[in-house]
XYZ file of C-alpha atoms in Angstrom:
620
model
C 9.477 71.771 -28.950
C 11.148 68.302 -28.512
C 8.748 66.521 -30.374
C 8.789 68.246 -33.888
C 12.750 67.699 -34.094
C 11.932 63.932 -33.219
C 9.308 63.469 -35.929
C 11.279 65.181 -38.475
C 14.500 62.680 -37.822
C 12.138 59.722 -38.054
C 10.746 60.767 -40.702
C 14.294 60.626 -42.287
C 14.932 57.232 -41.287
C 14.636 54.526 -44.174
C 11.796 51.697 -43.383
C 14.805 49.043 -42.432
C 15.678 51.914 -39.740
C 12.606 52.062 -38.559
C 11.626 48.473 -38.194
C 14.839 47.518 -37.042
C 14.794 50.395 -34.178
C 10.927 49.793 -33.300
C 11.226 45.962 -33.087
C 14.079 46.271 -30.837
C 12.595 48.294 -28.351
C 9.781 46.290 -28.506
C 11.683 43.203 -27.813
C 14.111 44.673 -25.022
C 10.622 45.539 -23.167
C 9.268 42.562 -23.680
C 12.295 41.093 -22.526
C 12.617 43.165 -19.626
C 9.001 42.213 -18.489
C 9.094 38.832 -18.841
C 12.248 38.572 -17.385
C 10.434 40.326 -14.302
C 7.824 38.255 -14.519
C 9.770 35.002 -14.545
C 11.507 35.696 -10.925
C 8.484 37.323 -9.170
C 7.075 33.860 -9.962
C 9.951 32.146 -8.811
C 9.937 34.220 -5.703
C 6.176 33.611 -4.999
C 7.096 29.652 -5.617
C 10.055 29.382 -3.581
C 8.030 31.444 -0.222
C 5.101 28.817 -1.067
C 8.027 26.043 -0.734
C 9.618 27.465 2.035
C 6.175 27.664 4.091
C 5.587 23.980 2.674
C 9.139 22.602 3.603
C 8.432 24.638 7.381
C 5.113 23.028 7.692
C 6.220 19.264 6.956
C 9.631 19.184 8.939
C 7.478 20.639 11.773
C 5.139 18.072 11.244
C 7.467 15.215 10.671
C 9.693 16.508 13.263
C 7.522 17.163 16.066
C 6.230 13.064 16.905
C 10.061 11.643 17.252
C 11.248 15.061 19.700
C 7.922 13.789 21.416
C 9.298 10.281 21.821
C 12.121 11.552 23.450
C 10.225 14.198 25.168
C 7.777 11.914 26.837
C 10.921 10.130 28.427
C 13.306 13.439 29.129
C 16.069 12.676 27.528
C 17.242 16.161 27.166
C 20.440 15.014 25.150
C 18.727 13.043 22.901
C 16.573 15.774 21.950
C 19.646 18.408 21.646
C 21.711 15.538 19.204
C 18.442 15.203 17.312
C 17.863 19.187 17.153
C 21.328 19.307 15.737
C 20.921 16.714 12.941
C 17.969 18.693 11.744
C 19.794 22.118 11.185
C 22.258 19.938 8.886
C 19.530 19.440 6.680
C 19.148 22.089 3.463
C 17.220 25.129 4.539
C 17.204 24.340 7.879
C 19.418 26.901 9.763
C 17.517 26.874 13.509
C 15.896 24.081 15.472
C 14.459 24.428 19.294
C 12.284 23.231 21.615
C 11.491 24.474 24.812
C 9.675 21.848 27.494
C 6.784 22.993 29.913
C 8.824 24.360 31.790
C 10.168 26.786 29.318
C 13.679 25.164 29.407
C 15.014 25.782 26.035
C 17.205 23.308 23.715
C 18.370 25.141 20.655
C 20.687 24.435 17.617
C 21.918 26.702 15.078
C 23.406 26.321 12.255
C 25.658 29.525 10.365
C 23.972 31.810 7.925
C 24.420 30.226 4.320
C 26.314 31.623 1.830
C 24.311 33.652 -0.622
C 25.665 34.345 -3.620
C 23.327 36.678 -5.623
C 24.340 40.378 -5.171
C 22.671 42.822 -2.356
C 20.675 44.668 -5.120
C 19.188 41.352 -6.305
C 18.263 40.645 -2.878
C 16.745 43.104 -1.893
C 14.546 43.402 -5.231
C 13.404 39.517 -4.357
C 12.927 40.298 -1.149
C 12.552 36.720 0.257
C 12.913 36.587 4.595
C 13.919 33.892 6.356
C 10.246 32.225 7.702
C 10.179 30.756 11.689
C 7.356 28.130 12.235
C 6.451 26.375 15.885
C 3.978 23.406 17.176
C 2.862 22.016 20.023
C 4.655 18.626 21.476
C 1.824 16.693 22.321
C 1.279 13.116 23.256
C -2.171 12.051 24.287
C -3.410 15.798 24.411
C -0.437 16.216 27.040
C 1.469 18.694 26.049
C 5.545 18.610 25.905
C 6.874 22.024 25.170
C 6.804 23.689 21.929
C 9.276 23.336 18.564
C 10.523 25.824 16.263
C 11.767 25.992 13.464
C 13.682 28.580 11.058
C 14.166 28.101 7.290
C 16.353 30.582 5.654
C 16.048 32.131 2.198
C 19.864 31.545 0.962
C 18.831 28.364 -1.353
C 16.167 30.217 -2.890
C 17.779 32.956 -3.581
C 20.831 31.545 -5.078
C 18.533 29.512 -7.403
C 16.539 32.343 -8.860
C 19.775 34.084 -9.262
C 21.261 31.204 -10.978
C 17.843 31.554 -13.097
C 18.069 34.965 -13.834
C 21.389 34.798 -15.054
C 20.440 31.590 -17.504
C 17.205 33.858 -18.695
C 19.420 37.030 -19.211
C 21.781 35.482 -21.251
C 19.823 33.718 -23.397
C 17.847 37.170 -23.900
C 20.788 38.996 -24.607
C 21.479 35.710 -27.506
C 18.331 36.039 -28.511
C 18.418 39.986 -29.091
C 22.065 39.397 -31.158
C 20.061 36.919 -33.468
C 17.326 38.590 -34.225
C 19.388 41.859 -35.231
C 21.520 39.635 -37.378
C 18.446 37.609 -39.217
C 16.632 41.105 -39.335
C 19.150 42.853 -41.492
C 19.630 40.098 -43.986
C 15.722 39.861 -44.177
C 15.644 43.239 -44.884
C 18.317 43.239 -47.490
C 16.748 40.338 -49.584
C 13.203 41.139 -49.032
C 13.126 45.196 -50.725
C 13.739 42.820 -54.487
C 9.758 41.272 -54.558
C 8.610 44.685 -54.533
C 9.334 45.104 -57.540
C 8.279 42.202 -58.877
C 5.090 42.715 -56.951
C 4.440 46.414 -59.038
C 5.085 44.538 -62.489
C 2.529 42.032 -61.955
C -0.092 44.774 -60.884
C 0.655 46.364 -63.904
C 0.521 43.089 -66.195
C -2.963 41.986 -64.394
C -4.647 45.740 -64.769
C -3.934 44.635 -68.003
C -5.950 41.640 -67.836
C -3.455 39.133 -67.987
C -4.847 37.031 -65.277
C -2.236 33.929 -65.750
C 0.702 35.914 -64.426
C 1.951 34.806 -60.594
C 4.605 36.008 -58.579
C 6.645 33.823 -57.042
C 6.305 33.788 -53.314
C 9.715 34.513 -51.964
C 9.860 37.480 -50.307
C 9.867 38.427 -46.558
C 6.740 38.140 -44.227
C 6.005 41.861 -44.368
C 6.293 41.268 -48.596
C 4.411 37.996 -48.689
C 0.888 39.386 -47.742
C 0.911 41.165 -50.728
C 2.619 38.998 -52.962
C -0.555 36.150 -51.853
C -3.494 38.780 -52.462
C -2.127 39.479 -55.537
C -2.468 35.967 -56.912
C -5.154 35.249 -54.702
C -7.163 37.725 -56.909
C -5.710 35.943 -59.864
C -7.267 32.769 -59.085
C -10.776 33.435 -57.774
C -10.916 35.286 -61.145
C -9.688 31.855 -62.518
C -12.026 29.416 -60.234
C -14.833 31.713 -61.144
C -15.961 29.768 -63.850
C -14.672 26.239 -62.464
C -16.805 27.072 -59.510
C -19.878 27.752 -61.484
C -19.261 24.290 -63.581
C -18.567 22.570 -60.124
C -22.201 24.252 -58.877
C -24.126 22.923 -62.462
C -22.368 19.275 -61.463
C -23.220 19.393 -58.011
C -27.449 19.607 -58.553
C -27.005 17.135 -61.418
C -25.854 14.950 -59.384
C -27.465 15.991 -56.368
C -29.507 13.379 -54.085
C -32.220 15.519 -53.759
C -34.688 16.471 -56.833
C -33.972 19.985 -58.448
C -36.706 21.745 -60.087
C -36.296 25.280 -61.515
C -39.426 26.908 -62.893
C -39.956 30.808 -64.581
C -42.318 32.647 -62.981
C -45.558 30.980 -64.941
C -44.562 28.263 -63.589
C -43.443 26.342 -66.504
C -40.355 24.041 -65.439
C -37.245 24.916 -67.409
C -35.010 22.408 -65.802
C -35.167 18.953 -63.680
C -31.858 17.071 -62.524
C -31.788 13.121 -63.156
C -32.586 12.721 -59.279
C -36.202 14.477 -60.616
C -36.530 11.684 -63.472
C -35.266 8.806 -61.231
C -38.121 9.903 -58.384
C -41.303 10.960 -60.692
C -40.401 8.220 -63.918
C -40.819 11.508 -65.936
C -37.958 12.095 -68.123
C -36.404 15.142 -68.809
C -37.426 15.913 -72.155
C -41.163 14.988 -70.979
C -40.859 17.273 -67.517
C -39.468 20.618 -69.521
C -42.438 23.041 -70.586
C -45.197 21.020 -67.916
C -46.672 22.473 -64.627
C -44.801 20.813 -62.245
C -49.033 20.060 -61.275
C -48.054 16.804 -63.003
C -47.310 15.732 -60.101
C -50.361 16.345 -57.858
C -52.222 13.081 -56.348
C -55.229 15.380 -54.984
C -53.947 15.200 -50.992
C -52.703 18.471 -50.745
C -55.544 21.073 -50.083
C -55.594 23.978 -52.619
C -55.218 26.429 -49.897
C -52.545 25.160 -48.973
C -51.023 25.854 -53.036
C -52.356 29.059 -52.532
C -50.807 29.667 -49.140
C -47.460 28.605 -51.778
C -47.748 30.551 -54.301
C -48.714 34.214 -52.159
C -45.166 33.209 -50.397
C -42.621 32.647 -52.837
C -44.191 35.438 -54.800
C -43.787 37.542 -52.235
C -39.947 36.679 -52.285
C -39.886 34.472 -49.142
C -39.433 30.514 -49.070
C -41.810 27.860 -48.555
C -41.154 24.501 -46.826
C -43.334 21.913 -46.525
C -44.514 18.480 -47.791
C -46.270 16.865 -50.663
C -47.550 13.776 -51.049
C -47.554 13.196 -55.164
C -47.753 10.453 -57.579
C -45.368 9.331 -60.085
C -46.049 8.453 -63.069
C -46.860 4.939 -63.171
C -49.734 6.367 -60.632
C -47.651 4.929 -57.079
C -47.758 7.799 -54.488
C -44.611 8.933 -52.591
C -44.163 11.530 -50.095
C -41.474 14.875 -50.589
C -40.432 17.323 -48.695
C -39.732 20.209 -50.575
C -37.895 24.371 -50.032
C -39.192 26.566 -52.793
C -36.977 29.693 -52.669
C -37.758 32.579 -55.707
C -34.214 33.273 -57.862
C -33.583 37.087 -58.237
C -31.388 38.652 -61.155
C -28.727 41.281 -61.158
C -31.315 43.914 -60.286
C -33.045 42.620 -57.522
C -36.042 40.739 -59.739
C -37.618 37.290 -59.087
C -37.018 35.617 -62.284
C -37.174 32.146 -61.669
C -38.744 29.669 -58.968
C -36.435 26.505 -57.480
C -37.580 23.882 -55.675
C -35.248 21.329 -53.917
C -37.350 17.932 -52.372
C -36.152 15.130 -50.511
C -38.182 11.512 -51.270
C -39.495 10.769 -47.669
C -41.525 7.904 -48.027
C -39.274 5.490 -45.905
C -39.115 8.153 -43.277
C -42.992 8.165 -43.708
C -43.101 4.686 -43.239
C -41.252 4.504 -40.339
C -43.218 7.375 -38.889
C -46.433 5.283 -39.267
C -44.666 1.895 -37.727
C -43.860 4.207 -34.366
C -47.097 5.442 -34.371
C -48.239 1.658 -34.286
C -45.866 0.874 -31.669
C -47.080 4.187 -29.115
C -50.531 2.340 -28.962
C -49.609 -0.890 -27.299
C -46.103 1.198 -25.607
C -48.621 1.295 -22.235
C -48.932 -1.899 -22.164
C -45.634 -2.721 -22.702
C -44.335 -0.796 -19.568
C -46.686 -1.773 -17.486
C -45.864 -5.529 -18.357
C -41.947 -4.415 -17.804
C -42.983 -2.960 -14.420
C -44.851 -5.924 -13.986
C -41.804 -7.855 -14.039
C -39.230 -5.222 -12.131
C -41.650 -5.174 -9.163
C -41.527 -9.293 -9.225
C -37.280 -8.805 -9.287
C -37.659 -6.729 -6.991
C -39.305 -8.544 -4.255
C -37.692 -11.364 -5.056
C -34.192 -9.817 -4.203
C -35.835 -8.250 -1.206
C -37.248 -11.996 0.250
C -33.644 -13.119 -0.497
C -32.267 -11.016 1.456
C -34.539 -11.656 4.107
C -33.474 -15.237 3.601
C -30.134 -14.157 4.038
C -30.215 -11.882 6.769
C -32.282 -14.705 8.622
C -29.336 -16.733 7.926
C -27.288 -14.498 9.633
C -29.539 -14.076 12.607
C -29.956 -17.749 13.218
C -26.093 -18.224 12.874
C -25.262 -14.971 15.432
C -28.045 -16.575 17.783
C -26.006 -19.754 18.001
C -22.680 -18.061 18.603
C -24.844 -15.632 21.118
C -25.873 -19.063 23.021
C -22.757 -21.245 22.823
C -21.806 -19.871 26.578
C -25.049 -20.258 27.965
C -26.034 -23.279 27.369
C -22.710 -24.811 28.903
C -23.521 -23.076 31.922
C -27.011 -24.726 31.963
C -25.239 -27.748 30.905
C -22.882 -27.421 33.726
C -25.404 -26.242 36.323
C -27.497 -29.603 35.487
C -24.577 -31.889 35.691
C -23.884 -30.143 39.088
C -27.761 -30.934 40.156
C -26.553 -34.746 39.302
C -23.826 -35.178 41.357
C -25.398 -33.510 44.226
C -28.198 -35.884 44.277
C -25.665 -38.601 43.715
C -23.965 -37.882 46.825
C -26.610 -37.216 49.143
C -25.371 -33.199 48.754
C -28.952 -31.839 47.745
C -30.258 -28.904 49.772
C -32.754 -26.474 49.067
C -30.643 -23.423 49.350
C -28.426 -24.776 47.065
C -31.244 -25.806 44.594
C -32.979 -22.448 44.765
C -29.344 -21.061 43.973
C -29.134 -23.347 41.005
C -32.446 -22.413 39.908
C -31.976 -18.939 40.046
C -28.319 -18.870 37.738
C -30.436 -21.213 35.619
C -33.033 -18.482 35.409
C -30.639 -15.636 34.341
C -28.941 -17.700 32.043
C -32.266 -18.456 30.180
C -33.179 -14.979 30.728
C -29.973 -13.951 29.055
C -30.882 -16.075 26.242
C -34.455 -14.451 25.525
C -32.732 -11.151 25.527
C -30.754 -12.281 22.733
C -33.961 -12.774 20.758
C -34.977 -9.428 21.557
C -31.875 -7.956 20.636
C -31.969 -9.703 17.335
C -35.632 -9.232 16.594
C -35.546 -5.377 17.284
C -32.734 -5.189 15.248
C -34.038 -6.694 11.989
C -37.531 -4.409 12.498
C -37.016 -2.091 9.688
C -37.565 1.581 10.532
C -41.036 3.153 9.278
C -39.323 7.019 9.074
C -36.372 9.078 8.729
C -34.717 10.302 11.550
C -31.199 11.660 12.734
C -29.043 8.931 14.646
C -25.418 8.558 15.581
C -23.378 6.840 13.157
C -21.331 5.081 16.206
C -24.388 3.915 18.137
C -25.983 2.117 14.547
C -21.800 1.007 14.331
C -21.999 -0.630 17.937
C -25.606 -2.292 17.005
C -24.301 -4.180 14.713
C -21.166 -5.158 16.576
C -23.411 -6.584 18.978
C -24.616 -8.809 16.304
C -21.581 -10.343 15.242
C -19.146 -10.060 18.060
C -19.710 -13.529 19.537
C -18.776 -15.263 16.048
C -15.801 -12.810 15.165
C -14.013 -14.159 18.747
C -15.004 -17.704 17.788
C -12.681 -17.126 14.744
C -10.358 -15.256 16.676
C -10.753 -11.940 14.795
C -10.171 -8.381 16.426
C -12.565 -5.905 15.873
C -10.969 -1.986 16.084
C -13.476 0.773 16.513
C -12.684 4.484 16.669
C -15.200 7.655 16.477
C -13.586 11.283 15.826
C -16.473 13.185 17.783
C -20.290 11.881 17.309
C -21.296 12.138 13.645
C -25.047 12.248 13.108
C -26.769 11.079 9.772
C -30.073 11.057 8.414
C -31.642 7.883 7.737
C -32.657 4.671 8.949
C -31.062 3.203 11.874
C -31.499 -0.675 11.841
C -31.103 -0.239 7.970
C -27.681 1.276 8.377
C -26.848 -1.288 10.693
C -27.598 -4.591 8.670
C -25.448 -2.470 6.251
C -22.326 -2.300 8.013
C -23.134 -6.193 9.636
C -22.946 -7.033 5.348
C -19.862 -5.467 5.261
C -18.625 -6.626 8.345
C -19.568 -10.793 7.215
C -17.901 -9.969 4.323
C -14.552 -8.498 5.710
C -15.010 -12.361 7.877
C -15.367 -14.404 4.898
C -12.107 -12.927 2.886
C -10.021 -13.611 6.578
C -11.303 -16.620 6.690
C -11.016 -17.650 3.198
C -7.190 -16.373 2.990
C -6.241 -18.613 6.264
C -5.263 -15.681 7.885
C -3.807 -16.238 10.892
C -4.608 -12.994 13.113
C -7.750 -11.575 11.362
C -8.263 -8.001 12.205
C -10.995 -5.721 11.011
C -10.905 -1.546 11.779
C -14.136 0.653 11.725
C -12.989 4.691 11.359
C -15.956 7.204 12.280
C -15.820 11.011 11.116
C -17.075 13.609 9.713
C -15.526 15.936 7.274
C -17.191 19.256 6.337
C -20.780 18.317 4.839
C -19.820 14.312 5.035
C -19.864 11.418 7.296
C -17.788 8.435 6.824
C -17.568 4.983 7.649
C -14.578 3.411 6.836
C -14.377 -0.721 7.288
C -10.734 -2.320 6.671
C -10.030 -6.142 6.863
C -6.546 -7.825 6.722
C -8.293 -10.752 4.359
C -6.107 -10.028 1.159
C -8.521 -7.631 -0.845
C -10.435 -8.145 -3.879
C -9.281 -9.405 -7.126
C -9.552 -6.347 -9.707
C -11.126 -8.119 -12.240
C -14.363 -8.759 -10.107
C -14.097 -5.301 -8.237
C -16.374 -3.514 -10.822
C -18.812 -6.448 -10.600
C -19.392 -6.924 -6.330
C -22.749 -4.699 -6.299
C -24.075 -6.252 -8.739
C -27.461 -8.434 -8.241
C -26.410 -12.198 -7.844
C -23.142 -11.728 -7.913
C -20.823 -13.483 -5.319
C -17.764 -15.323 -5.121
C -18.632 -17.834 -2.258
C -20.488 -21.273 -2.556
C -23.315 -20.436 -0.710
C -23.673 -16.907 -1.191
C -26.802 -15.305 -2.587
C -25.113 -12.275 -4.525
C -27.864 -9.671 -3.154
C -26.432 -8.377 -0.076
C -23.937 -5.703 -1.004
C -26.479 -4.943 -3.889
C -29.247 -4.289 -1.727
C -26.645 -2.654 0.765
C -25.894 -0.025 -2.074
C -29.342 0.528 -2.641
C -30.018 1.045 0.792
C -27.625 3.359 1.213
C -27.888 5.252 -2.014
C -31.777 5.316 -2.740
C -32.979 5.671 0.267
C -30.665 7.361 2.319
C -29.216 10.115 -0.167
C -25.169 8.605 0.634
C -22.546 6.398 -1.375
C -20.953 3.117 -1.003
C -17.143 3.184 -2.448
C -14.643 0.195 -2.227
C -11.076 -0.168 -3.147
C -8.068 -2.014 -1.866
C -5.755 -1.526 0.676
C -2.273 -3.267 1.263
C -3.200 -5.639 3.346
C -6.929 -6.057 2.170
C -10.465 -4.537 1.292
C -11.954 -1.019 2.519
C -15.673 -0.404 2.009
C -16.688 3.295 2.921
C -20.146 4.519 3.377
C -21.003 8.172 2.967
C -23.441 10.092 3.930
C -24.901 13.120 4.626
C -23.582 14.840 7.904
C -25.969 16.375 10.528
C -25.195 19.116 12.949
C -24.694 17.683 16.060
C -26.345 20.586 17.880
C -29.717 20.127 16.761
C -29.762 16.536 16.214
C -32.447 14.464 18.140
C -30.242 11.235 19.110
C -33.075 8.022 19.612
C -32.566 5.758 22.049
């Protein structure tokens, strides 16, 4: 009943009635929706804040109450409690010690200024956070916090108001521009139904200009669109005829005896036949007797049978030099669906040929290229592998000396001591068997050091899991004596016990590279107090070792460059030990070697491969 009344009134309104009253509904829900859609997105970015701005004050909060906590200074804590609620958002601050004694500062509800409706449609609650004091897994009583929602909510009201008004502008302007479109753009109708009467006429020069409205303009550009493809027909069809004359590729177009009818000048300037001597032949002029006559047959059944043929010829001009072609022969069908003509369209391919034939040349002595190549990779190779033998022996002999420094002044000492005793008559046997016997363990001392050393330079034969900390601590023992000699402090700490997969002694002589490098940058840079910090963890899937010097870093123009194979900035280096490190780590133990630098200097961190602890096999 209600809808028939309704149709018949719109069907009474004019088209500016309608399109004005349809666009502005349109646009007042759009509006509407994107107006909603604009603040629920505030709201879900201001409760992401809020949680954010909760989760760092607790976080930045929570070490300096534990400062004061660790000392009980109770008013200390309640002055610092009450600075924090003065910050924005912040409207409750409290701690309560072990005891459960609480400390608490409040600060009075803000002021919000959007309206209760508005509220309550953003619906935004105040959001209470609390952590654990701790210091040194002690624990100190517990601080929470209480962010309220005022802020927020005054800024998306703010925002809504901004976005309203300039919706409301918006829906003024477009009413305005609408009806003046409207009023200008009912004029190139007219002009549009003289022109289709003109051009059913066949006057096909006649355009209408096209200034009218968007709705108008369609029209208006089909209209003369029509006009000129009518127009281009032709220039298209003359554009076509110059394109295959002066196409780069030959153009032959035969009837259906096979008589050629027409050749472009690419034909002539290809074959040496002009044009006047190509028209009326068989284009079997061409034939040098290496193409089969099955395989013409094979041609001819095909583009018959209205399909195309590609292939290649290998034909002789007519000075009697051969040249390869590759040619498409398509059949040409008239207005009723006939095959009237033949075309053929060939490329020259002789260079292509030739080229062909010069690779095939090459592929027979390519074997015995790469095996000469490999032949000389495999001689790199071990080369860079006995230099770093050289180098780690280097190492070894230089650790050995810092490893025997002490013991041999004992000896020294023990045998000066043996001296004076005979000297003054103060020689007994007890005291020579005890001389002996601290001579013994300091030589026995000294042959473990060998041991040590030689066991760790024996490469592994197999994979296997080990700790990352233990492999850490084997080379430590390697290096400590000569980082004290220099007066350089060596920082090691292990979040849990991170297994890899790998090879032990390998990983080692990795980290002891990385390690004489962090020395050499201290020592180069003078620096004073030389301190070097080792970080163990695992993270997820991932184990890291993290190695951080104090020696000043590495220049960024040669940071790209360091793993490369004889590359090194020192005097005596060899270059080979960070690359071999990186192919150590990479190639044969499936990890990573990254390096970038920090404030004060260099950090190298290896990654690799994390094994669960649980069912790893820990050697010895």
């Amino acid at each position: 009943m209600f809808g028939t009344p309704l149709v018949a009134w719109w069907s009474r309104r004019n088209l500016s009635f309608r399109l004005l009253l349809s666009a502005g509904l349109t646009l007042f829900l759009c509006g509407g929706l994107l107006l909603y859609s604009t603040v629920q997105s505030a709201v879900g970015y201001e409760r992401q804040n809020m949680a954010d701005r909760l989760r760092d004050e607790l976080e930045s909060f929570s070490p300096l109450l534990a400062e004061q906590a660790v000392i009980g200074d109770y008013a200390r804590i309640e002055q610092m409690l009450e600075m924090r609620v003065k910050r924005k958002n912040i409207i409750r601050a409290a701690w309560a010690d072990s005891s459960g004694k609480p400390i608490m500062a409040k600060l009075d509800t803000a002021v919000v200024e959007a309206p209760l409706w508005f509220v309550s449609w953003v619906k935004l609650p105040p959001l209470e956070g609390a952590t654990a004091v701790e210091v040194g897994g002690q624990s100190y009583g517990r601080l929470s916090m209480e962010i309220t929602p005022a802020f927020a909510v005054n800024l998306i009201w703010s925002s809504f108001l901004k976005q309203l008004l300039i919706l409301g502008a918006g829906f003024l302007a477009f009413f305005a521009v609408t009806v003046q479109l409207l009023r200008c753009g009912m004029r190139p109708l007219y002009s549009l139904a003289e022109g289709a009467e003109r051009f059913g006429h066949g006057d096909y020069s006649l355009r209408i200009e096209p200034l009218a409205v968007p709705e108008i303009l369609p029209s208006i550009n089909a209209f003369n669109k029509m006009a000129r493809e009518i127009e281009t027909l032709l220039e298209s069809m003359r554009k076509f005829s110059r394109a295959v004359e002066y196409s780069a590729n030959s153009v032959v177009i035969t009837n259906l005896q096979g008589e050629i009818e027409y050749v472009n000048p690419k034909f002539t300037q290809v074959t040496g036949y002009t044009r006047e001597e190509a028209i009326g032949q068989n284009p079997r002029i061409l034939k040098s007797g290496a193409t089969s006559l099955d395989e013409y047959r094979n041609l001819w059944a095909m583009i018959t049978a209205g399909d195309e043929w590609r292939g290649e010829f290998h034909n002789r001009r007519k000075d009697g030099s051969l040249y390869w072609e590759s040619a498409s022969i398509s059949p040409i069908r008239n207005e009723k669906g006939e095959i009237s003509h033949f075309i053929a369209v060939k490329e020259d391919i002789s260079a292509r040929k030739e080229v062909e034939a010069q690779l095939r040349r090459l592929n027979e002595t390519l074997e015995q290229r790469v095996q000469e190549e490999a032949a000389k990779n495999r001689e790199k190779d071990h080369l860079l592998i006995h230099q770093t033998r050289l180098t780690a022996m280097g190492e070894m002999i230089g650790n050995i000396a810092h490893q025997w420094r002490q013991p041999l002044n004992g000896l020294a000492i023990l045998l000066v001591n043996l001296k004076d005793a005979q000297a003054y008559n103060e020689m007994s046997q007890a005291y020579l068997d005890e001389t002996v016997d601290k001579a013994g363990e300091l030589i026995h001392s000294m042959s473990a050091t060998i041991d040590d050393f030689r066991n760790f330079f024996r490469p592994n034969r197999e994979k296997m899991q080990f700790p990352l900390e233990r492999a850490v601590r084997d080379a430590l023992e390697m290096v400590e004596a000569s980082f004290k000699d220099y007066n350089i402090e060596i920082v090691v700490r292990a979040e849990g016990h991170p297994q890899a997969m790998g090879f032990r002694n390998e990983y080692a002589q990795v980290v002891m590279n990385m390690l004489a490098n962090a020395k050499d940058a201290i020592l180069a840079q003078g620096v004073r107090h030389g301190r070097v910090e080792i970080d163990i963890a695992c993270r997820g899937k991932q184990a890291y070792v993290s190695i951080r010097d104090n020696g000043g870093g590495i220049p960024q123009d040669i940071m790209g460059k360091i793993f490369d194979p004889y590359f090194t900035t020192r005097q005596q280096g060899s270059g080979v030990g960070l690359y071999m490190s990186k192919m150590m780590i990479e190639n044969n133990m499936a990890g990573s070697i990254e390096v970038h630098n920090t404030p004060e200097g260099a950090e190298f961190l290896i990654v690799m491969p994390c094994c669960d602890v649980a069912d790893a096999k820990v050697p010895a």
